[in-house]
Amino acid sequence: MAENTKDRSVIIIGAGFAGLAAGIYGQINGYKTTIIEMHDKPGGLCTSWKRKGYTIDGCIHWLVGTNPRSAMHDFWEEVGLIQGRKCIDMDEYIHYECSDGRVLTFYCDINRLEKELIRFSPGDEDQIRKFIRGITLSMRFDMPSKNSSFTEKLFRKLRLYSTFLTKGREMQTWMKVTGKEFAAGFKDPELRTAFDEIWIPEFSIFFMFFAFAYLHRKNAGYPLGGSMPMSEALEEQYKKLGGNLIYRKRVAKILTDKGKAAGVCLDDGQEYRSDIVISAADGYNTIFKMLEGKYADDKIRHIYDNWIPFHPLLFIGLGVNRRFDEIPISVSGFSFPLREEVVIGDKTRSRLPVHLYHHDPSLAPEGRTTLTIMLDTSYDYWKNLHADKKEYEKKKEEVSETVISLLEQRFPGISSQVEMVDVATPVTFERYTGNWKGSFEGWLITPDNANTIMKPLSQTLPGLDDFYMCGQWVEPGGGLPTGVMSARRLFKTICRKDGKKFRTHVA
């Protein structure tokens, strides 16, 4: 047992959601923490940036845990994120326009969704009902808030245990089915294409069920103001608790001494010593660069050789001098077919997904709208281009011009209304966050690693004491909640090791 945890110093690498949350829980539990961040802003991938009066949001579409009756809402309260934040729930997930002229709306309410899907493709009723049953099954896993009544807590816990006993095999089956495999079960080609587009092909379909379950329960609202105000709220809470945050410093090496983590060395040669080191940074860089691969066993190497990270993105932000009141607000925007296939960046595209932020007037000047277009792309393609800065910038300009011309097909005259253009590539994400291959989150949950939901990855490395990891590289599935839950799980472990009770609020 530690003699006095107030004297136990902790260095945390990275001020993303996981790093800030780790700092908050560390400070609450009496540890002396310092967060070192390579960027000049908090939040990591939960970020936004301003261009010509417009705000481009690089992260949030919805936030799981906005319903005060959910357990995730409790965690947001613990880290100071949800207090005073206004969230809105939307009726639609995505508005999908088909190449044959039909329109398909993916509603958030599953009863409306079921009717809409069957209306669209009566011949796919059996597969549609499987989809709805999967969502209904996922609803049973929603844990109650600490503020729920005793009766509700008891009911939800009993229902959860019952679900594991009676539906465990069904759940395991769905976790092994990818989005691509499930989409292939539809007869209607447009419905197949729609399901392919709205869910990552390799990702387990079970977690699409969860997404719609949260939306149906109004537990995945959009926080007005977007990503950066949330990151700033965590930063403020951390500083209020006495935490030390150092920006514009990159950790080059994690120092070790006799099998224990002893601190960090920055790329300018400066050293910071500590009793505990936590990396909330990119997993690959942590294990194979900061620690030189010395503590990577066969299991870890297998993960980094074989698991699939979230696909890197080509991210186009536009500021447009017009409103889009004719387009219903939706969680993930809308998608329309192109008149013919077009190469954008490194890939041929037949459709264009567009995310409108006309539901959040704070992101654009009055009467104007911010749009984002997110396209999966190749990291290697952009990394190779980046070797020649002139060619790299030329390709980014070409991408923006192509996207604007394609938007003309759906919104004639929009070219003359565009006032701001910004293009981010996987190299951009890598430069600002250090994320491996420019991935915008961590590991996808696929049939190969679906069991991590029941048994999470270790937050330690073999042979190295007083070192821990938290964040999306040890919590597959992505999303902001995993960052906070991972940090929370970690400090429960550290407190247990130090023989003290884990606390979530300052006494």
XYZ file of C-alpha atoms in Angstrom:
507
model
C 0.000 0.000 0.000
C 1.255 3.494 -0.862
C 2.309 5.492 2.139
C 0.586 8.686 0.983
C -1.102 8.989 -2.381
C -0.908 12.785 -2.224
C 2.820 12.349 -2.717
C 2.265 9.957 -5.635
C 2.962 11.836 -8.851
C 1.324 10.806 -12.106
C 2.260 11.891 -15.615
C -0.480 11.476 -18.209
C 0.435 11.597 -21.894
C -2.285 13.240 -23.972
C -5.081 15.704 -23.191
C -7.815 13.997 -25.174
C -10.991 12.822 -23.480
C -9.268 9.832 -21.888
C -6.283 11.840 -20.659
C -8.382 14.667 -19.221
C -10.742 12.198 -17.562
C -7.769 10.304 -16.088
C -6.439 13.582 -14.731
C -9.819 14.434 -13.209
C -10.222 11.053 -11.496
C -6.595 11.188 -10.379
C -7.024 14.601 -8.785
C -10.288 13.576 -7.109
C -8.511 10.594 -5.571
C -5.589 12.565 -4.184
C -2.896 11.984 -6.819
C -0.678 14.767 -8.098
C -1.158 14.670 -11.851
C 0.443 16.405 -14.812
C -0.915 16.065 -18.348
C 1.501 16.633 -21.243
C -0.128 17.414 -24.602
C 1.537 17.854 -28.012
C -1.173 20.218 -29.338
C -2.083 23.667 -28.010
C -5.724 22.721 -27.317
C -7.530 20.093 -25.234
C -9.695 17.280 -26.555
C -7.523 15.385 -29.000
C -9.882 14.035 -31.655
C -12.867 15.695 -29.964
C -12.157 18.981 -31.635
C -13.374 21.766 -33.869
C -11.648 24.647 -35.578
C -12.660 28.056 -36.935
C -12.262 29.349 -40.468
C -13.608 32.738 -41.664
C -16.288 32.908 -38.991
C -17.430 29.290 -39.461
C -16.759 26.442 -37.036
C -15.854 23.059 -38.520
C -16.625 20.254 -36.099
C -14.332 17.275 -36.484
C -16.073 14.934 -34.100
C -19.491 15.021 -32.501
C -22.687 13.878 -34.202
C -24.301 12.494 -31.087
C -23.300 11.936 -27.469
C -24.346 8.751 -25.696
C -25.525 9.514 -22.161
C -27.533 12.698 -22.645
C -30.567 11.143 -20.952
C -30.353 11.846 -17.177
C -31.764 8.366 -16.476
C -28.748 6.586 -17.980
C -25.579 5.408 -16.235
C -23.393 7.179 -18.807
C -24.974 10.469 -17.768
C -23.533 9.858 -14.280
C -20.024 9.572 -15.735
C -20.448 12.838 -17.657
C -21.478 14.499 -14.393
C -18.425 13.094 -12.609
C -16.025 14.714 -15.077
C -17.986 17.982 -15.308
C -19.062 17.678 -18.941
C -22.853 17.581 -18.929
C -23.649 20.292 -16.383
C -25.320 23.275 -18.040
C -25.044 21.741 -21.510
C -28.104 21.838 -23.761
C -28.619 18.769 -25.911
C -31.210 18.232 -28.629
C -32.707 14.960 -29.844
C -33.449 14.532 -33.526
C -36.186 12.530 -35.210
C -34.034 11.272 -38.077
C -30.714 9.445 -38.164
C -30.044 9.927 -41.870
C -31.982 11.030 -44.952
C -31.042 8.703 -47.820
C -31.833 9.628 -51.427
C -31.704 6.709 -53.864
C -30.479 6.530 -57.447
C -33.932 5.333 -58.590
C -35.658 8.424 -57.195
C -36.938 6.873 -53.979
C -36.213 8.431 -50.593
C -35.513 6.444 -47.426
C -35.542 7.964 -43.967
C -33.808 6.161 -41.118
C -35.851 7.342 -38.154
C -34.501 7.325 -34.602
C -37.771 5.941 -33.248
C -37.648 2.235 -34.064
C -41.407 1.900 -34.541
C -41.337 4.572 -37.251
C -38.114 3.060 -38.586
C -39.646 -0.394 -38.931
C -42.691 0.964 -40.813
C -40.493 3.099 -43.067
C -38.152 0.231 -43.984
C -41.038 -2.138 -44.738
C -42.764 0.564 -46.808
C -39.542 1.024 -48.748
C -38.946 -2.684 -49.343
C -41.846 -5.016 -48.405
C -39.892 -7.982 -49.789
C -37.250 -7.501 -47.083
C -39.662 -7.639 -44.150
C -37.990 -10.669 -42.541
C -34.516 -9.070 -42.554
C -35.982 -5.753 -41.412
C -37.690 -7.399 -38.450
C -34.379 -9.072 -37.518
C -32.831 -5.603 -37.483
C -35.549 -4.221 -35.234
C -35.338 -7.252 -32.904
C -31.592 -6.670 -32.607
C -32.193 -3.054 -31.561
C -34.819 -4.168 -29.043
C -32.363 -6.676 -27.585
C -29.725 -3.935 -27.221
C -32.123 -1.778 -25.210
C -32.003 -4.302 -22.408
C -28.352 -3.446 -21.686
C -29.012 0.149 -20.611
C -27.888 0.510 -16.986
C -29.793 2.913 -14.693
C -28.531 6.216 -13.351
C -27.550 6.499 -9.712
C -30.507 8.886 -9.407
C -33.001 6.235 -10.519
C -35.426 4.898 -7.983
C -34.603 1.693 -6.126
C -37.374 -0.086 -8.012
C -36.052 1.020 -11.406
C -32.472 0.048 -10.516
C -33.611 -3.382 -9.368
C -35.771 -3.892 -12.463
C -33.018 -2.910 -14.898
C -30.393 -5.059 -13.185
C -32.694 -8.072 -13.103
C -33.540 -7.535 -16.767
C -29.827 -7.325 -17.617
C -29.024 -10.579 -15.800
C -32.012 -12.224 -17.454
C -30.809 -11.038 -20.864
C -27.362 -12.557 -20.351
C -28.954 -15.852 -19.315
C -31.612 -16.070 -22.019
C -30.181 -14.037 -24.888
C -26.452 -14.497 -24.418
C -26.071 -16.861 -27.352
C -28.068 -14.561 -29.640
C -25.910 -11.619 -28.569
C -22.704 -13.570 -29.289
C -24.064 -14.502 -32.724
C -24.801 -10.894 -33.647
C -21.358 -9.745 -32.481
C -19.844 -12.079 -35.069
C -21.879 -10.592 -37.941
C -20.352 -7.609 -39.720
C -22.296 -4.710 -41.150
C -21.356 -5.873 -44.656
C -22.657 -9.371 -43.994
C -25.923 -8.100 -42.554
C -26.472 -5.682 -45.460
C -25.984 -8.555 -47.908
C -29.150 -10.149 -46.469
C -31.390 -7.491 -48.074
C -32.928 -8.193 -51.485
C -33.453 -4.562 -52.460
C -30.140 -3.245 -53.898
C -30.772 0.299 -52.660
C -31.413 -0.969 -49.130
C -28.205 -3.001 -49.268
C -26.285 0.071 -50.384
C -27.890 2.201 -47.675
C -26.885 -0.191 -44.893
C -23.385 -0.397 -46.384
C -23.067 3.370 -46.255
C -24.448 4.100 -42.795
C -22.332 1.491 -41.001
C -18.654 0.590 -41.325
C -18.551 -2.704 -43.277
C -16.139 -4.564 -40.933
C -17.806 -3.280 -37.731
C -20.038 -5.719 -35.835
C -23.724 -5.076 -36.641
C -24.516 -5.557 -32.943
C -23.170 -2.082 -32.243
C -25.359 -0.552 -34.917
C -28.228 -2.021 -32.911
C -26.850 -0.230 -29.855
C -26.614 3.085 -31.721
C -30.287 2.953 -32.680
C -31.248 1.766 -29.202
C -29.623 4.881 -27.719
C -31.291 7.121 -30.295
C -34.693 5.550 -29.676
C -34.326 6.087 -25.930
C -33.310 9.734 -26.515
C -30.012 8.930 -24.882
C -27.798 10.143 -27.734
C -28.572 13.804 -28.239
C -26.467 16.419 -29.966
C -24.744 18.869 -27.559
C -25.231 22.377 -28.916
C -21.908 24.096 -29.493
C -20.290 20.892 -30.704
C -17.020 19.267 -29.716
C -14.639 21.938 -28.486
C -16.862 23.304 -25.681
C -17.025 19.758 -24.259
C -13.252 19.369 -24.363
C -12.874 22.772 -22.740
C -15.314 21.723 -19.999
C -13.080 18.753 -19.118
C -10.009 20.987 -19.198
C -11.719 23.482 -16.868
C -12.767 20.737 -14.457
C -9.249 19.307 -14.412
C -7.644 22.675 -13.688
C -10.269 23.468 -11.049
C -9.187 20.292 -9.238
C -5.582 21.489 -9.215
C -4.238 19.510 -12.149
C -1.206 20.677 -14.120
C -1.563 20.814 -17.919
C 1.424 21.387 -20.217
C 0.709 22.165 -23.885
C 2.943 22.157 -26.981
C 5.224 19.431 -25.637
C 5.642 16.049 -27.308
C 6.673 12.971 -25.333
C 9.404 11.122 -27.220
C 10.214 8.406 -24.692
C 8.797 6.824 -21.558
C 11.585 6.458 -18.997
C 11.970 3.161 -17.160
C 14.088 1.991 -14.260
C 14.412 -1.617 -13.122
C 11.143 -2.706 -14.685
C 9.153 0.341 -13.564
C 7.981 3.451 -15.378
C 9.893 6.432 -14.011
C 8.754 9.417 -16.098
C 8.990 10.791 -19.625
C 11.505 12.471 -21.893
C 10.260 15.103 -24.325
C 11.513 15.524 -27.864
C 13.453 18.603 -26.722
C 15.364 16.462 -24.211
C 13.549 17.741 -21.108
C 12.668 15.055 -18.552
C 9.754 14.794 -16.126
C 9.967 12.175 -13.377
C 6.949 10.560 -11.718
C 5.821 7.561 -9.687
C 3.230 6.514 -12.279
C 3.031 7.047 -16.046
C -0.257 6.784 -17.935
C -0.452 6.965 -21.708
C -3.767 8.222 -23.020
C -2.058 8.785 -26.349
C -1.968 6.736 -29.516
C -1.390 3.064 -28.775
C 1.085 2.270 -31.523
C 3.305 5.270 -30.761
C 3.168 4.490 -27.049
C 4.152 0.842 -27.303
C 6.471 0.781 -30.293
C 8.067 4.241 -30.203
C 7.930 5.718 -26.688
C 8.706 2.271 -25.250
C 10.621 0.989 -28.319
C 8.547 -2.207 -28.441
C 10.366 -3.615 -25.402
C 7.160 -4.518 -23.554
C 5.136 -5.847 -26.473
C 4.477 -9.563 -26.221
C 3.082 -11.801 -28.975
C -0.522 -10.961 -28.055
C 0.076 -7.213 -28.378
C 1.975 -7.624 -31.631
C -0.856 -9.770 -32.996
C -3.349 -7.002 -32.204
C -1.358 -4.302 -33.995
C -0.642 -6.603 -36.926
C -4.185 -7.894 -37.419
C -6.898 -5.748 -35.844
C -8.577 -3.051 -37.944
C -8.490 0.585 -36.819
C -11.271 3.000 -37.709
C -10.776 4.070 -41.298
C -8.879 7.318 -41.818
C -10.924 10.189 -43.214
C -10.790 12.774 -45.942
C -12.646 15.617 -44.250
C -14.046 18.576 -46.213
C -15.555 21.531 -44.339
C -17.589 24.189 -46.135
C -19.129 27.470 -45.009
C -22.144 28.347 -47.155
C -24.099 31.594 -47.342
C -27.529 29.992 -47.250
C -29.860 28.045 -45.002
C -31.078 24.514 -45.658
C -34.507 24.634 -44.047
C -35.906 22.286 -46.700
C -33.648 19.478 -45.427
C -34.837 17.868 -42.148
C -32.299 17.967 -39.326
C -30.742 14.575 -38.691
C -28.028 12.909 -36.654
C -25.816 12.017 -39.619
C -27.078 14.333 -42.341
C -28.137 13.079 -45.745
C -26.709 11.211 -48.700
C -27.468 11.595 -52.394
C -26.451 9.697 -55.561
C -24.097 11.235 -58.108
C -25.035 11.365 -61.777
C -21.921 9.358 -62.549
C -19.016 7.940 -60.612
C -16.306 10.467 -59.715
C -12.819 10.092 -58.265
C -12.399 12.118 -55.065
C -8.920 11.834 -53.640
C -7.884 8.221 -54.007
C -11.263 6.540 -54.471
C -14.113 6.380 -56.940
C -17.394 7.552 -55.394
C -20.969 7.037 -56.544
C -22.631 8.941 -53.688
C -21.913 11.976 -51.541
C -22.703 11.965 -47.801
C -23.266 15.492 -46.446
C -23.537 16.490 -42.812
C -25.472 19.711 -42.339
C -25.064 21.639 -39.111
C -28.163 23.786 -39.611
C -29.402 22.463 -36.253
C -26.594 24.352 -34.487
C -26.638 28.089 -35.312
C -23.567 28.662 -33.103
C -21.334 27.087 -35.769
C -21.974 29.658 -38.506
C -22.851 33.350 -38.897
C -26.559 34.161 -38.994
C -28.313 32.879 -42.108
C -25.341 30.708 -43.042
C -24.524 27.009 -42.557
C -21.504 24.808 -41.975
C -21.351 21.557 -43.973
C -18.928 18.664 -43.609
C -18.282 15.769 -45.960
C -16.443 12.776 -44.488
C -15.058 10.161 -46.861
C -13.017 7.098 -46.000
C -9.616 7.185 -47.605
C -6.115 5.695 -47.634
C -3.508 6.896 -45.152
C -0.639 5.755 -47.369
C -2.008 7.684 -50.357
C -2.008 10.997 -48.453
C 1.225 10.268 -46.597
C 3.030 9.702 -49.898
C 1.510 12.855 -51.377
C 2.598 14.837 -48.334
C 6.237 14.201 -49.202
C 5.756 16.860 -51.893
C 3.951 19.714 -50.135
C 3.071 21.432 -53.401
C 1.405 18.317 -54.834
C -0.300 17.646 -51.516
C -1.881 21.112 -51.389
C -2.804 20.880 -55.057
C -4.649 17.604 -54.443
C -6.522 19.087 -51.464
C -7.630 22.011 -53.629
C -8.717 19.597 -56.356
C -10.770 17.639 -53.810
C -12.598 20.743 -52.579
C -13.350 21.884 -56.135
C -14.699 18.445 -57.034
C -16.919 18.267 -53.951
C -18.369 21.735 -54.545
C -19.117 20.870 -58.183
C -20.874 17.692 -57.061
C -22.977 19.612 -54.551
C -24.228 21.634 -57.531
C -26.083 18.492 -58.654
C -28.195 18.622 -55.502
C -28.128 22.365 -54.745
C -27.846 24.371 -57.980
C -26.051 27.649 -57.431
C -24.267 26.566 -54.268
C -20.818 27.207 -55.780
C -21.367 30.955 -55.627
C -22.539 30.673 -51.998
C -19.434 28.914 -50.645
C -17.486 31.333 -48.432
C -15.109 28.963 -46.644
C -13.331 25.768 -47.650
C -11.093 23.590 -45.501
C -9.729 20.114 -46.248
C -8.210 17.787 -43.649
C -6.569 14.484 -44.538
C -5.316 11.547 -42.443
C -1.967 13.372 -42.319
C -3.753 16.316 -40.703
C -5.224 14.077 -38.006
C -1.830 12.458 -37.478
C -0.086 15.821 -37.149
C -2.438 17.192 -34.503
C -3.246 14.038 -32.528
C -0.491 11.523 -33.297
C -3.126 8.900 -34.131
C -1.686 5.864 -35.885
C -2.308 5.948 -39.649
C -4.503 8.991 -39.141
C -7.314 6.870 -37.704
C -10.122 9.030 -36.316
C -10.744 6.656 -33.396
C -9.146 3.416 -32.192
C -10.023 -0.213 -32.958
C -13.140 -1.318 -34.777
C -15.091 -4.088 -33.059
C -15.034 -6.976 -35.513
C -15.696 -10.720 -35.188
C -11.985 -11.112 -34.334
C -12.125 -8.976 -31.183
C -15.821 -8.814 -30.207
C -15.054 -10.643 -26.944
C -13.310 -7.495 -25.632
C -16.774 -6.148 -24.817
C -17.102 -8.822 -22.141
C -13.403 -8.893 -21.229
C -11.652 -5.544 -21.911
C -8.024 -5.321 -22.951
C -5.382 -5.031 -20.256
C -4.393 -1.487 -19.319
C -0.879 -2.604 -18.417
C 2.059 -3.978 -20.384
C 3.903 -7.171 -19.432
C 7.120 -6.569 -17.509
C 6.533 -2.883 -16.787
C 5.174 -1.778 -13.406
C 3.662 1.628 -12.609
C 2.707 2.091 -16.260
C -0.849 2.122 -17.595
C -2.811 2.907 -20.731
C -6.307 4.274 -21.183
C -8.353 5.421 -24.128
C -9.608 3.973 -27.381
C -6.586 1.764 -28.066
C -7.427 -0.353 -25.010
C -11.214 0.069 -25.338
C -12.276 -1.105 -28.828
C -15.398 0.423 -30.312
C -14.539 4.094 -30.351
C -16.606 7.015 -29.188
C -16.190 9.578 -26.432
C -17.749 7.420 -23.676
C -14.994 4.817 -24.004
C -12.367 7.438 -23.184
C -14.004 8.410 -19.904
C -14.978 4.854 -18.939
C -11.431 3.675 -19.657
C -9.943 6.391 -17.412
C -12.472 5.591 -14.698
C -11.689 1.866 -14.890
C -7.990 2.639 -14.688
C -8.139 4.764 -11.547
C -10.324 2.213 -9.821
C -7.449 -0.212 -10.456
C -4.786 2.217 -9.234
C -6.749 3.050 -6.077
C -7.285 -0.637 -5.352
C -3.558 -1.258 -5.749
C -2.825 1.623 -3.357
C -5.320 0.325 -0.811
C -7.748 3.194 -0.953
C -11.386 3.636 -1.824
C -12.031 4.962 -5.335
C -13.976 8.214 -5.314
C -15.854 9.972 -8.107
C -16.405 13.306 -6.377
C -14.322 15.523 -4.148
C -15.181 14.756 -0.519
